[in-house]
């Protein structure tokens, strides 16, 4: 089984976009099985960026501290764990 993770950043439509991409990949016979999901990353963004009290658009973030980077690491870990469970 091969594994691929994709991070989608479409704000409120991330969940719908992940469903659309999963369905499209199955229709294209690229995969027999896809697992999709949505993870909300913005609730604590001002705190992750260490900018409490500032507007998000005024913040300067680094790739180490951005919410998308944090979520991508979590998503990749969860995808690997799920794939391991399926293969058992």
mmCIF file of C-alpha atoms in Angstrom:
data_model
loop_
_atom_site.group_PDB
_atom_site.id
_atom_site.type_symbol
_atom_site.label_atom_id
_atom_site.label_comp_id
_atom_site.label_asym_id
_atom_site.label_seq_id
_atom_site.Cartn_x
_atom_site.Cartn_y
_atom_site.Cartn_z
ATOM 1 C CA UNK A 1 0.000 0.000 0.000
ATOM 2 C CA UNK A 2 1.284 3.432 -0.830
ATOM 3 C CA UNK A 3 0.694 6.484 1.293
ATOM 4 C CA UNK A 4 0.298 10.092 0.294
ATOM 5 C CA UNK A 5 -0.796 12.989 2.452
ATOM 6 C CA UNK A 6 -2.004 16.305 1.149
ATOM 7 C CA UNK A 7 -2.566 19.479 3.121
ATOM 8 C CA UNK A 8 -5.409 21.635 1.843
ATOM 9 C CA UNK A 9 -5.853 25.217 3.015
ATOM 10 C CA UNK A 10 -9.234 26.476 1.854
ATOM 11 C CA UNK A 11 -10.316 27.924 5.203
ATOM 12 C CA UNK A 12 -13.999 27.036 5.740
ATOM 13 C CA UNK A 13 -14.231 24.793 2.668
ATOM 14 C CA UNK A 14 -11.260 22.537 3.512
ATOM 15 C CA UNK A 15 -13.481 19.583 4.465
ATOM 16 C CA UNK A 16 -15.515 19.794 1.262
ATOM 17 C CA UNK A 17 -12.365 20.117 -0.858
ATOM 18 C CA UNK A 18 -10.838 17.016 0.764
ATOM 19 C CA UNK A 19 -14.010 15.011 0.018
ATOM 20 C CA UNK A 20 -13.965 16.261 -3.581
ATOM 21 C CA UNK A 21 -10.307 15.306 -4.092
ATOM 22 C CA UNK A 22 -10.804 11.862 -2.506
ATOM 23 C CA UNK A 23 -13.769 11.120 -4.759
ATOM 24 C CA UNK A 24 -11.920 12.342 -7.826
ATOM 25 C CA UNK A 25 -8.900 10.122 -7.100
ATOM 26 C CA UNK A 26 -11.153 7.065 -6.698
ATOM 27 C CA UNK A 27 -13.006 7.899 -9.943
ATOM 28 C CA UNK A 28 -9.674 8.269 -11.750
ATOM 29 C CA UNK A 29 -8.747 4.801 -10.418
ATOM 30 C CA UNK A 30 -5.683 6.332 -8.818
ATOM 31 C CA UNK A 31 -6.537 4.726 -5.457
ATOM 32 C CA UNK A 32 -8.898 2.009 -4.256
ATOM 33 C CA UNK A 33 -9.248 3.633 -0.845
ATOM 34 C CA UNK A 34 -8.862 7.193 0.354
ATOM 35 C CA UNK A 35 -9.218 8.576 3.850
ATOM 36 C CA UNK A 36 -10.165 12.212 4.086
ATOM 37 C CA UNK A 37 -10.716 14.582 6.938
ATOM 38 C CA UNK A 38 -10.553 18.115 8.148
ATOM 39 C CA UNK A 39 -8.498 19.584 10.947
ATOM 40 C CA UNK A 40 -9.191 23.052 12.289
ATOM 41 C CA UNK A 41 -5.933 24.935 12.817
ATOM 42 C CA UNK A 42 -6.757 28.589 13.321
ATOM 43 C CA UNK A 43 -8.292 28.675 16.825
ATOM 44 C CA UNK A 44 -4.932 29.126 18.532
ATOM 45 C CA UNK A 45 -3.070 30.783 15.660
ATOM 46 C CA UNK A 46 -2.347 34.065 17.484
ATOM 47 C CA UNK A 47 -0.823 32.078 20.356
ATOM 48 C CA UNK A 48 1.188 29.743 18.113
ATOM 49 C CA UNK A 49 2.551 32.803 16.330
ATOM 50 C CA UNK A 50 3.281 34.476 19.684
ATOM 51 C CA UNK A 51 1.357 37.598 18.692
ATOM 52 C CA UNK A 52 -1.461 37.776 21.194
ATOM 53 C CA UNK A 53 -2.962 41.237 20.958
ATOM 54 C CA UNK A 54 -2.026 41.767 17.300
ATOM 55 C CA UNK A 55 -4.109 41.203 14.224
ATOM 56 C CA UNK A 56 -3.145 38.047 12.365
ATOM 57 C CA UNK A 57 -2.489 40.000 9.170
ATOM 58 C CA UNK A 58 0.087 42.102 11.051
ATOM 59 C CA UNK A 59 1.999 39.076 12.330
ATOM 60 C CA UNK A 60 5.235 37.833 10.898
ATOM 61 C CA UNK A 61 5.445 34.057 11.162
ATOM 62 C CA UNK A 62 8.150 31.547 10.402
ATOM 63 C CA UNK A 63 7.612 28.162 8.783
ATOM 64 C CA UNK A 64 8.385 26.548 12.150
ATOM 65 C CA UNK A 65 5.555 28.363 13.907
ATOM 66 C CA UNK A 66 2.836 28.615 11.273
ATOM 67 C CA UNK A 67 -0.428 26.766 11.983
ATOM 68 C CA UNK A 68 -0.292 25.060 8.581
ATOM 69 C CA UNK A 69 3.120 23.550 9.357
ATOM 70 C CA UNK A 70 1.953 22.310 12.746
ATOM 71 C CA UNK A 71 -1.180 20.764 11.227
ATOM 72 C CA UNK A 72 0.778 19.178 8.372
ATOM 73 C CA UNK A 73 3.017 17.316 10.847
ATOM 74 C CA UNK A 74 -0.033 16.127 12.797
ATOM 75 C CA UNK A 75 -1.921 15.121 9.638
ATOM 76 C CA UNK A 76 1.049 13.146 8.291
ATOM 77 C CA UNK A 77 1.461 11.321 11.617
ATOM 78 C CA UNK A 78 -2.253 10.453 11.768
ATOM 79 C CA UNK A 79 -2.238 9.252 8.150
ATOM 80 C CA UNK A 80 0.704 6.925 8.850
ATOM 81 C CA UNK A 81 -0.964 5.530 11.989
ATOM 82 C CA UNK A 82 -4.232 4.946 10.123
ATOM 83 C CA UNK A 83 -2.466 3.204 7.245
ATOM 84 C CA UNK A 84 -0.598 0.966 9.699
ATOM 85 C CA UNK A 85 -3.913 -0.032 11.310
ATOM 86 C CA UNK A 86 -5.493 -0.816 7.931
ATOM 87 C CA UNK A 87 -2.553 -3.019 6.930
ATOM 88 C CA UNK A 88 -2.833 -5.176 10.086
#
